[in-house]
Short mmCIF file of C-alpha atoms in Angstrom, two decimals:
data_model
loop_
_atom_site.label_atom_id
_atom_site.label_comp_id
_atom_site.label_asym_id
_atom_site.label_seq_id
_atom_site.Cartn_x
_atom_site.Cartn_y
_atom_site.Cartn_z
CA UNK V 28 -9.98 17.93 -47.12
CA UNK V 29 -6.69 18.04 -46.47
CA UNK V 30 -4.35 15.11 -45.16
CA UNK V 31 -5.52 13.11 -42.50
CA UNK V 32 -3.30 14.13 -38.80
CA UNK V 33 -1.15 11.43 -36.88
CA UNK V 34 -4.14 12.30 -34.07
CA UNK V 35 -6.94 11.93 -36.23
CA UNK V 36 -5.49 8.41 -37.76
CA UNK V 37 -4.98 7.38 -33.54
CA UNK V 38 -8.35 8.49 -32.79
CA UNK V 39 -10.10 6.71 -35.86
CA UNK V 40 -8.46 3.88 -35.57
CA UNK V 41 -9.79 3.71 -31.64
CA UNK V 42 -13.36 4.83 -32.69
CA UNK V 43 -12.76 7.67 -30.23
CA UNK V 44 -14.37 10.39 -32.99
CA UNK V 45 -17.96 11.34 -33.53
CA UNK V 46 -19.81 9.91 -36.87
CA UNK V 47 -19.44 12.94 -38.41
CA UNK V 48 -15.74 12.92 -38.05
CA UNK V 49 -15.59 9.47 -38.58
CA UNK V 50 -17.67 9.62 -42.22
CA UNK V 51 -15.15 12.81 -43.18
CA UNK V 52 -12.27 10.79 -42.63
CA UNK V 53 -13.57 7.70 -44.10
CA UNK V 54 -14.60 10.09 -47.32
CA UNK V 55 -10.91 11.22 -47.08
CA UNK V 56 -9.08 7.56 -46.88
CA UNK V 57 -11.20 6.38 -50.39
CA UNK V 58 -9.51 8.96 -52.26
CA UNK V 59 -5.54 9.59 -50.36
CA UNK V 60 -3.52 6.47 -50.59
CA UNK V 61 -0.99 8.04 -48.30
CA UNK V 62 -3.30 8.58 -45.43
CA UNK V 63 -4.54 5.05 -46.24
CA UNK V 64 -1.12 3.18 -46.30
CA UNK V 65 -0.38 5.67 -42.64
CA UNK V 66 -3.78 4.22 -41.05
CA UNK V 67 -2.85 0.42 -42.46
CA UNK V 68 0.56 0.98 -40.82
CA UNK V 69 -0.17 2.25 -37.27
CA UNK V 70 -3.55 -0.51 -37.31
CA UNK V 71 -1.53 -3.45 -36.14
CA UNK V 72 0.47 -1.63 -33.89
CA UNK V 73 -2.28 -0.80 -32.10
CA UNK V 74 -3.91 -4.22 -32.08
CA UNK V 75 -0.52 -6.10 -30.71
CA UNK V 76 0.08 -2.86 -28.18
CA UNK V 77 -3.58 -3.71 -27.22
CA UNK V 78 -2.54 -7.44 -26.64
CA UNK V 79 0.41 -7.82 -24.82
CA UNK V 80 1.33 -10.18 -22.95
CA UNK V 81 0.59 -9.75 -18.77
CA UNK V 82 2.99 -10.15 -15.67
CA UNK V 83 1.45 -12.55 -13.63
CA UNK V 84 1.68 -12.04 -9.70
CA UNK V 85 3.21 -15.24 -7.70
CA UNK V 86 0.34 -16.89 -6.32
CA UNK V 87 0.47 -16.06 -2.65
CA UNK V 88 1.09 -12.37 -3.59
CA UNK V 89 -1.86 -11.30 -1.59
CA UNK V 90 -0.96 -13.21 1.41
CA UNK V 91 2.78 -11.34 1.04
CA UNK V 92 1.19 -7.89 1.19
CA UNK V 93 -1.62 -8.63 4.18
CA UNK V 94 1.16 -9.72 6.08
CA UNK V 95 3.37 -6.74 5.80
CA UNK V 96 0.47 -4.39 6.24
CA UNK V 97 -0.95 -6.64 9.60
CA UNK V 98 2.69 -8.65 11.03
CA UNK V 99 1.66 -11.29 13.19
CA UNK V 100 2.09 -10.32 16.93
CA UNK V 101 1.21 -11.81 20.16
CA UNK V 102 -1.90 -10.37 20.60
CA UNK V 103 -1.67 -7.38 23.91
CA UNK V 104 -5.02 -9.41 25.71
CA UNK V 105 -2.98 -12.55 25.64
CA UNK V 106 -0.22 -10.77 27.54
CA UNK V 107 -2.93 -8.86 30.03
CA UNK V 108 -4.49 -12.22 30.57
CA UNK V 109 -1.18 -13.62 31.50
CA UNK V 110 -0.38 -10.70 33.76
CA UNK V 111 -3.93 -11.44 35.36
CA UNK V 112 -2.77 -15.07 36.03
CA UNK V 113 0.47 -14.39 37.22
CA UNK V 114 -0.72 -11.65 39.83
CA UNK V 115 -3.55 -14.55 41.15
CA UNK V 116 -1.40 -17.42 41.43
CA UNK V 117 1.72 -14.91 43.28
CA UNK V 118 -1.66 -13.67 45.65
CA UNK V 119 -2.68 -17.45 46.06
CA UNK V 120 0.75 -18.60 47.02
CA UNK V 121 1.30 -15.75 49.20
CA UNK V 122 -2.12 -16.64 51.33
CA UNK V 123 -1.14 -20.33 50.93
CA UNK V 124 2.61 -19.94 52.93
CA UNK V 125 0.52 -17.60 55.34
CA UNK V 126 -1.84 -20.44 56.07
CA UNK V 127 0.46 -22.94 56.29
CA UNK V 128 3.23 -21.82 57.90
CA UNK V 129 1.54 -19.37 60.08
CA UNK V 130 4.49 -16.50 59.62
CA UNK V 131 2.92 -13.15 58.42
CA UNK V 132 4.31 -12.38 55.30
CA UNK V 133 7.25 -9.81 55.79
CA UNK V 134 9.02 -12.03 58.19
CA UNK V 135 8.78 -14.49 55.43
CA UNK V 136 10.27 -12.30 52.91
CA UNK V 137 12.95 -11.48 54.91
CA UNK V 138 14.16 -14.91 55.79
CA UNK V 139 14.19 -15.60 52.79
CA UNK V 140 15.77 -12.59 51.94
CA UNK V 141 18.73 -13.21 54.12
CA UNK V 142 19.19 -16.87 52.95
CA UNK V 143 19.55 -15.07 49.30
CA UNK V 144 21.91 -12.82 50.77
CA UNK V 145 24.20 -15.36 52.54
CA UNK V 146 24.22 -17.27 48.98
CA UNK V 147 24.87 -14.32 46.74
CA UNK V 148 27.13 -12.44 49.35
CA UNK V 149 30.22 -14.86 48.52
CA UNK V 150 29.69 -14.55 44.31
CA UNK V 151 29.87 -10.50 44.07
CA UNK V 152 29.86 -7.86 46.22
CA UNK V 153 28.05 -5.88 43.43
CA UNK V 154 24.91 -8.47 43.94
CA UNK V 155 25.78 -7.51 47.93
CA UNK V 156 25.37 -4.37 47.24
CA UNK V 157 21.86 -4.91 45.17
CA UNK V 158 20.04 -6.77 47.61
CA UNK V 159 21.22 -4.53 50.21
CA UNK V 160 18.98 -1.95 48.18
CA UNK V 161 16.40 -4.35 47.40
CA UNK V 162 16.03 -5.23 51.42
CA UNK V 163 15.62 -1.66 52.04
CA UNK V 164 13.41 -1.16 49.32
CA UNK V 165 11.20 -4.23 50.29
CA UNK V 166 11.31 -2.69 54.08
CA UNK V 167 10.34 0.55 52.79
CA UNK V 168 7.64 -0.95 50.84
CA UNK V 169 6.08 -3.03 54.23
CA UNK V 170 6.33 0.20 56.04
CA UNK V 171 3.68 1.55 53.48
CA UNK V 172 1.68 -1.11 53.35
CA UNK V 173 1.66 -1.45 57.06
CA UNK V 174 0.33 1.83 57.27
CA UNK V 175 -2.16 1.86 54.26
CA UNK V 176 -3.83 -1.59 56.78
CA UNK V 177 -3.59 0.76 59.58
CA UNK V 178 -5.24 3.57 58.15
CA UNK V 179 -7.80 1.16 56.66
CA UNK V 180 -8.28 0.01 60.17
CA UNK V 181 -8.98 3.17 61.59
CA UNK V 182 -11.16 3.97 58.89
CA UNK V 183 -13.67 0.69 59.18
CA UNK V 184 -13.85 1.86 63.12
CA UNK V 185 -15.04 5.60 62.15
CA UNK V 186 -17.38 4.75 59.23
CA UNK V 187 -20.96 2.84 59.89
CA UNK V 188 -20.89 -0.96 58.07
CA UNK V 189 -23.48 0.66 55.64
CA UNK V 190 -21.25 3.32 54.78
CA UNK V 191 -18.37 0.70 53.54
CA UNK V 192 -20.32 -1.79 52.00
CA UNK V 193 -21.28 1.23 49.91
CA UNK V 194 -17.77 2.60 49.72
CA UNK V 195 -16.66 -1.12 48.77
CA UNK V 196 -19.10 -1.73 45.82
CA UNK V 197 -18.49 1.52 44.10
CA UNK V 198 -14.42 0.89 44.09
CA UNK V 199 -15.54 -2.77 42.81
CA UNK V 200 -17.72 -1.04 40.22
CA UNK V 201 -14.89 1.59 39.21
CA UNK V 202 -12.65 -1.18 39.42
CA UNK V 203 -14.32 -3.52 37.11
CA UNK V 204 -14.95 -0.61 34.63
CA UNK V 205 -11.31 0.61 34.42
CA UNK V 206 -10.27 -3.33 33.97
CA UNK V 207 -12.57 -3.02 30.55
CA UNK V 208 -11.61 -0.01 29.37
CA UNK V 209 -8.56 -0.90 28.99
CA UNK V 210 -8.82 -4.44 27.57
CA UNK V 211 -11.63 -2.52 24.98
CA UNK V 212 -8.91 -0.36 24.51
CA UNK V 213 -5.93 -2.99 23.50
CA UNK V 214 -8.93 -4.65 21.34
CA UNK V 215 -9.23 -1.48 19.45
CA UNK V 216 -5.61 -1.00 18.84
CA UNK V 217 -4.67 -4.30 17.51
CA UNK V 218 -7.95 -3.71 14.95
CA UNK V 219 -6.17 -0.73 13.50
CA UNK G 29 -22.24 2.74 -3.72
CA UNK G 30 -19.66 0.70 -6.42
CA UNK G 31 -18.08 -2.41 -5.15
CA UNK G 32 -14.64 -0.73 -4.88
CA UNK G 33 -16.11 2.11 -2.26
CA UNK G 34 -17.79 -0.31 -0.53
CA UNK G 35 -14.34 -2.15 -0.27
CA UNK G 36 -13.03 1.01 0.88
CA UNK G 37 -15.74 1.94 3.46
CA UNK G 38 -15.35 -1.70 4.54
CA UNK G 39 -11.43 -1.87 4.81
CA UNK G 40 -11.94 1.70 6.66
CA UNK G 41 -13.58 0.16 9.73
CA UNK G 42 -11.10 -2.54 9.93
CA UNK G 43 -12.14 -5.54 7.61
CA UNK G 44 -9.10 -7.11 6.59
CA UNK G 45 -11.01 -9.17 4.40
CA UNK G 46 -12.10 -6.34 2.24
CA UNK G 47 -8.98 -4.64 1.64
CA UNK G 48 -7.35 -8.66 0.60
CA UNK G 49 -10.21 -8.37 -2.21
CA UNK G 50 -8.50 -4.88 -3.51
CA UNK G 51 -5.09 -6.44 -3.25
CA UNK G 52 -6.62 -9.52 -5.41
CA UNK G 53 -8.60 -7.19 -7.86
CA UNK G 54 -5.68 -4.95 -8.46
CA UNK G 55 -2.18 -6.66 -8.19
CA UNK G 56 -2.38 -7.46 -11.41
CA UNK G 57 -3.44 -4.28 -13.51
CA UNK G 58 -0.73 -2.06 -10.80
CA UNK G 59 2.04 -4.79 -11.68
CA UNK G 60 1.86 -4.57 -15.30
CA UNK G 61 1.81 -1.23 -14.71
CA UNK G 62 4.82 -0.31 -12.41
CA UNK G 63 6.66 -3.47 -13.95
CA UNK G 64 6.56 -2.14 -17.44
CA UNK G 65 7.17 1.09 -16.11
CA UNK G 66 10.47 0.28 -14.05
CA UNK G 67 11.26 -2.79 -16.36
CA UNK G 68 12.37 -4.97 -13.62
CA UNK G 69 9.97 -8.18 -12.47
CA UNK G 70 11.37 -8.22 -8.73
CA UNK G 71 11.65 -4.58 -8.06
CA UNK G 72 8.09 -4.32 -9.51
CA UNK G 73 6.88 -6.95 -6.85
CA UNK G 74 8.19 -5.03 -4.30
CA UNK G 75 6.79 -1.61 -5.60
CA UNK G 76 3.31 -3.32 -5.59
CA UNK G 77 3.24 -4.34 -2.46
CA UNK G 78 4.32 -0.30 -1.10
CA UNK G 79 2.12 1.03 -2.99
CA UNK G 80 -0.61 -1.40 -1.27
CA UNK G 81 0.67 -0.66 2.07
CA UNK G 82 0.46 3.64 1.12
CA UNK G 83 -2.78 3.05 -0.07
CA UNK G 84 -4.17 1.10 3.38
CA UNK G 85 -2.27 3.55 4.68
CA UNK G 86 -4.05 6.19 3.59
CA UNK G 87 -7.80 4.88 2.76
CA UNK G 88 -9.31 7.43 5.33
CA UNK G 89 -8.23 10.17 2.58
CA UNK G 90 -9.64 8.57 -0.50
CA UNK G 91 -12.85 10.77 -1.00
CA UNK G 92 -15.82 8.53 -2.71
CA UNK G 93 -16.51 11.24 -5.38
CA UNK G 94 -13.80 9.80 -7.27
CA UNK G 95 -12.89 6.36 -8.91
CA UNK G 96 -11.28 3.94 -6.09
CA UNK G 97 -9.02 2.84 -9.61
CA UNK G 98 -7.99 6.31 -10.27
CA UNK G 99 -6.98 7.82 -6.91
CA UNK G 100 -5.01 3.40 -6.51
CA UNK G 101 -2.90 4.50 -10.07
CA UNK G 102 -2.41 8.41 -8.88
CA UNK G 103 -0.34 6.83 -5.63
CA UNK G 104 1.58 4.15 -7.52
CA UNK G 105 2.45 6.92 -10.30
CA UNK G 106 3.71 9.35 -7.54
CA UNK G 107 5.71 6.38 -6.55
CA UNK G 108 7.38 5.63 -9.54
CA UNK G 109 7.82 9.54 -10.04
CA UNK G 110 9.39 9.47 -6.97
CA UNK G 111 11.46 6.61 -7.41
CA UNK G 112 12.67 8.06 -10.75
CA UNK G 113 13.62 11.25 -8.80
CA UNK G 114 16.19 9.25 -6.96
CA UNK G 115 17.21 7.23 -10.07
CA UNK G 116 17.77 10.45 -11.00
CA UNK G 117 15.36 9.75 -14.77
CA UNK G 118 14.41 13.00 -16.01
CA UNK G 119 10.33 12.50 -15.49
CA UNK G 120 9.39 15.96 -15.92
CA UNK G 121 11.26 17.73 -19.09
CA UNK G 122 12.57 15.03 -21.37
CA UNK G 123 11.74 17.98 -24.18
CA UNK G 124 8.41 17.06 -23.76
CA UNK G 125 6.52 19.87 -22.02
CA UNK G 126 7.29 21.89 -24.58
CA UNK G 127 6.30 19.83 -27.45
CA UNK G 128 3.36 18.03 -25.23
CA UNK G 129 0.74 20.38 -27.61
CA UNK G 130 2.63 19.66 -30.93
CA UNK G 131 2.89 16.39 -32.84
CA UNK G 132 5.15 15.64 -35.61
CA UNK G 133 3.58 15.66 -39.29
CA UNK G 134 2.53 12.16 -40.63
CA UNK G 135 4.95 9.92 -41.59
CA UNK G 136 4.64 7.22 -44.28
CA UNK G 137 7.44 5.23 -45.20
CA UNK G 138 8.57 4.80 -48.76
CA UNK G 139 9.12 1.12 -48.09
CA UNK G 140 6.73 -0.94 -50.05
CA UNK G 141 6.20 -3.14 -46.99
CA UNK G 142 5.87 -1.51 -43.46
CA UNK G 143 7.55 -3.56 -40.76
CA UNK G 144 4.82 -3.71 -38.76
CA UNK G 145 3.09 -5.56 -41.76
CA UNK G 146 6.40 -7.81 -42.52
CA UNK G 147 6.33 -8.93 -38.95
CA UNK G 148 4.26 -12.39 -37.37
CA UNK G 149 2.18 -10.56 -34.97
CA UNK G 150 3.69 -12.61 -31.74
CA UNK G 151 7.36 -10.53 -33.17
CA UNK G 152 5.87 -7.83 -33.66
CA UNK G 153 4.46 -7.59 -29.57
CA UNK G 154 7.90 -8.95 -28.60
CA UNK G 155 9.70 -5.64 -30.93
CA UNK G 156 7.10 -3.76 -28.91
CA UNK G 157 7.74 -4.63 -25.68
CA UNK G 158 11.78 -3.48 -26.18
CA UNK G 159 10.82 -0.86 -28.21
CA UNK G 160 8.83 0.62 -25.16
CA UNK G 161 11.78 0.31 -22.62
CA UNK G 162 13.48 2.20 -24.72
CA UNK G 163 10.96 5.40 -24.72
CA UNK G 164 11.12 8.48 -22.03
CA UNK G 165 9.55 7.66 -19.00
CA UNK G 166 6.59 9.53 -19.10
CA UNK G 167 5.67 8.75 -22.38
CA UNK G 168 6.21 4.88 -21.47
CA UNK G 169 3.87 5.67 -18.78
CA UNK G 170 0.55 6.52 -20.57
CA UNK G 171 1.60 4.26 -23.45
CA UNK G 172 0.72 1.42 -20.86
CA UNK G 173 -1.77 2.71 -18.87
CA UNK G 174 -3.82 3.45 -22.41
CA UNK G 175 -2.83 -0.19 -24.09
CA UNK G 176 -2.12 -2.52 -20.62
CA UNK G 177 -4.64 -1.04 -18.57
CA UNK G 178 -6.79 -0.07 -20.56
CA UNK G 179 -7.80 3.74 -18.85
CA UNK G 180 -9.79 6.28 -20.76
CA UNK G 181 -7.74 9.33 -21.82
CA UNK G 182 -10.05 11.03 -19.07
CA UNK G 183 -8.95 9.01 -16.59
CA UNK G 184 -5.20 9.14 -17.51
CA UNK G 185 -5.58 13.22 -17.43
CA UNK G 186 -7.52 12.85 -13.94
CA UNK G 187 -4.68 10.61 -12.29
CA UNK G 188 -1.71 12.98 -13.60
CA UNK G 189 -3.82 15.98 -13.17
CA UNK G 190 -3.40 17.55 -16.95
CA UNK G 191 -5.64 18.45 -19.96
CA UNK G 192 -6.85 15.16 -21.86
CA UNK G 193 -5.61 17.02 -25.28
CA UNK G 194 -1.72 16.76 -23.61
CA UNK G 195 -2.26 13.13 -22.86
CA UNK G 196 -3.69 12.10 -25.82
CA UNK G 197 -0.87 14.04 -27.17
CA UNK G 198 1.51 11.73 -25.16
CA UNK G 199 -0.13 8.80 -26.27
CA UNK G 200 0.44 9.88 -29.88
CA UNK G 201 4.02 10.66 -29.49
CA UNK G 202 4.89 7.24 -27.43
CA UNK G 203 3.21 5.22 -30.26
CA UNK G 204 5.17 7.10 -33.05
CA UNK G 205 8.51 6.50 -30.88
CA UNK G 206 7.77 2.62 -30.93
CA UNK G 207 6.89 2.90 -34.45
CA UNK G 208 9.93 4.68 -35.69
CA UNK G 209 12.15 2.28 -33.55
CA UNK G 210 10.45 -0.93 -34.85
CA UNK G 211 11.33 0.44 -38.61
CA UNK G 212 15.02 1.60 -37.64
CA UNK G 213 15.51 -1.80 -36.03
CA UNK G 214 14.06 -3.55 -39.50
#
């Protein structure tokens, strides 16, 4: 047999050859001292390659990564719920100044409107100029509400009670669904 | 299923918990891994942790057939390939594809003594260790998965996609570079 290969040393040495390779080789190291002093050479490299030392991670390694793959965020039902809150309590307080000081509500707005205007009016004519637009728009705004309650009105005197308690539940139905949807929706989301 | 795909399938439908046991099981064997590899403990950290994030990342394209461990290695060694692109460290020739298929003829010292041999084995791992940073890239690359992470030369070939002959091959010629450094150095 001829001299033993640096692959065939490699492979012995890491019992990656079959026993018939393995007892040719072995039959070959008895008699070559060279391929014998080669295969004592490259043994311990092997053994301290096999056992060095390992890089430890810092302990809250894991933590580190999680929190750059999720960041902590506010979570988007917090701020819906908040949003649901705020539009009650704005509703509530609306009703409440209606009750109690029996002015409907656009008169309200714009009295108070023109107190905000008289304060502002002397800082900047630029904020004159703002709430001049806002007035309008707010005007603009009753205008279309004024005529969505008038066209409301009109409608409850056409269409039999029956008719709009009917009408009434399905919009609180489609209402009710659309309100889940989406907050199923923002769930989903923040789980990816 | 293996507890890594189940991990996987797990992680997929949005257990957080699942994917923290990858990170846990595997931030060790991918640090040794990329950190011998670059050489550097903190920029190793920080390679770890992106090649965590690609692999959440992209779990929905991990098919099962294959080892979880396997298709985890193949993304952090496309990182570091990448990384070495922009280092601008020759990963691909180094004179190697051509000699990938052909080994150098056994070597035996005349010394009476081999250094390996003179050496207390905890000097001998310490000549190894700068021995290795001193070795091509790609060569330094197999030479740890084989010895640090201990992968099959199957699985090396199946994460860099090449015959198991050329990385046995690379194997061979990364040991015989540390070799012939530890005697030069003697």
């Amino acid at each position: 047999m001829k001299c033993l290969s640096i692959e065939q040393i490699y492979l012995y040495i890491e019992k990656e050859l079959t026993l018939s390779e393995n007892k040719k080789i072995e039959a070959h190291l008895a008699i070559c001292r060279k391929c014998k002093k080669a295969l004592e050479e490259r043994r311990p490299l092997l053994q301290a390659s096999e056992s060095l030392p390992l890089w430890q991670t810092p302990p809250n390694f894991t933590q580190q990564v999680m929190a750059r793959i999720f960041p902590a965020r506010v979570p988007l039902s917090a701020w819906l719920t908040a949003a649901y809150a705020g539009l009650g309590l704005t509703t509530l307080a609306i009703f409440t100044i209606f009750l109690v000081t029996g002015q409907n509500f656009s008169s309200l707005l714009t009295s108070l409107n023109h107190s905000l205007w008289n304060f502002i009016r002397n800082l900047s004519p630029v904020f004159v100029k703002f709430f001049k637009v806002a007035t309008l728009f707010v005007r603009v705004l009753q205008q279309f509400f004024e005529y969505i309650i008038k066209a409301f009105a009109s409608f409850t005197t056409i269409i039999s009670p029956q008719v709009q308690i009917i009408i009434i539940t399905i919009a609180i139905i489609l209402i009710a669904f659309s309100i889940y949807g989406i907050k199923r929706k923002i769930l989903i989301g923040e789980k990816a | 299923m293996d507890e890594d795909k189940e991990l996987v399938a797990r992680s997929i439908k949005g257990d957080k918990e699942a994917f923290e046991m990858i990170i846990q099981k595997y931030q060790q064997p991918l640090l040794n891994y990329i950190g011998r590899t670059v050489g550097e403990r903190e920029l190793a950290l920080d390679f770890t942790q992106e090649v965590f994030i690609r692999t959440y990342s992209s779990l929905h394209s991990y098919k099962p057939q294959y080892k979880f461990s396997t298709w985890l290695f193949k993304i952090a060694s496309n990182f570091i390939i990448d990384y070495w692109r922009k280092k601008k460290i020759d990963a691909f020739s180094l004179d190697h594809q051509e000699r990938d298929n052909d080994l150098p003829p056994l070597q035996v010292p005349d010394k009476e003594l081999p250094i390996v041999k003179k050496l207390e084995f905890s000097e001998l791992k310490g000549r190894i260790e700068q021995a290795l940073e001193k070795i091509p890239a790609p060569l330094r690359e197999v030479f740890v998965w084989r010895h640090i992470n201990e992968f099959s030369y199957e699985e090396m070939a199946e994460i860099k996609g090449l015959p198991v002959g050329t990385i046995k091959n690379r194997v061979f010629q990364a040991r015989e570079l540390i070799r012939k450094r530890l005697e030069k150095k003697a």
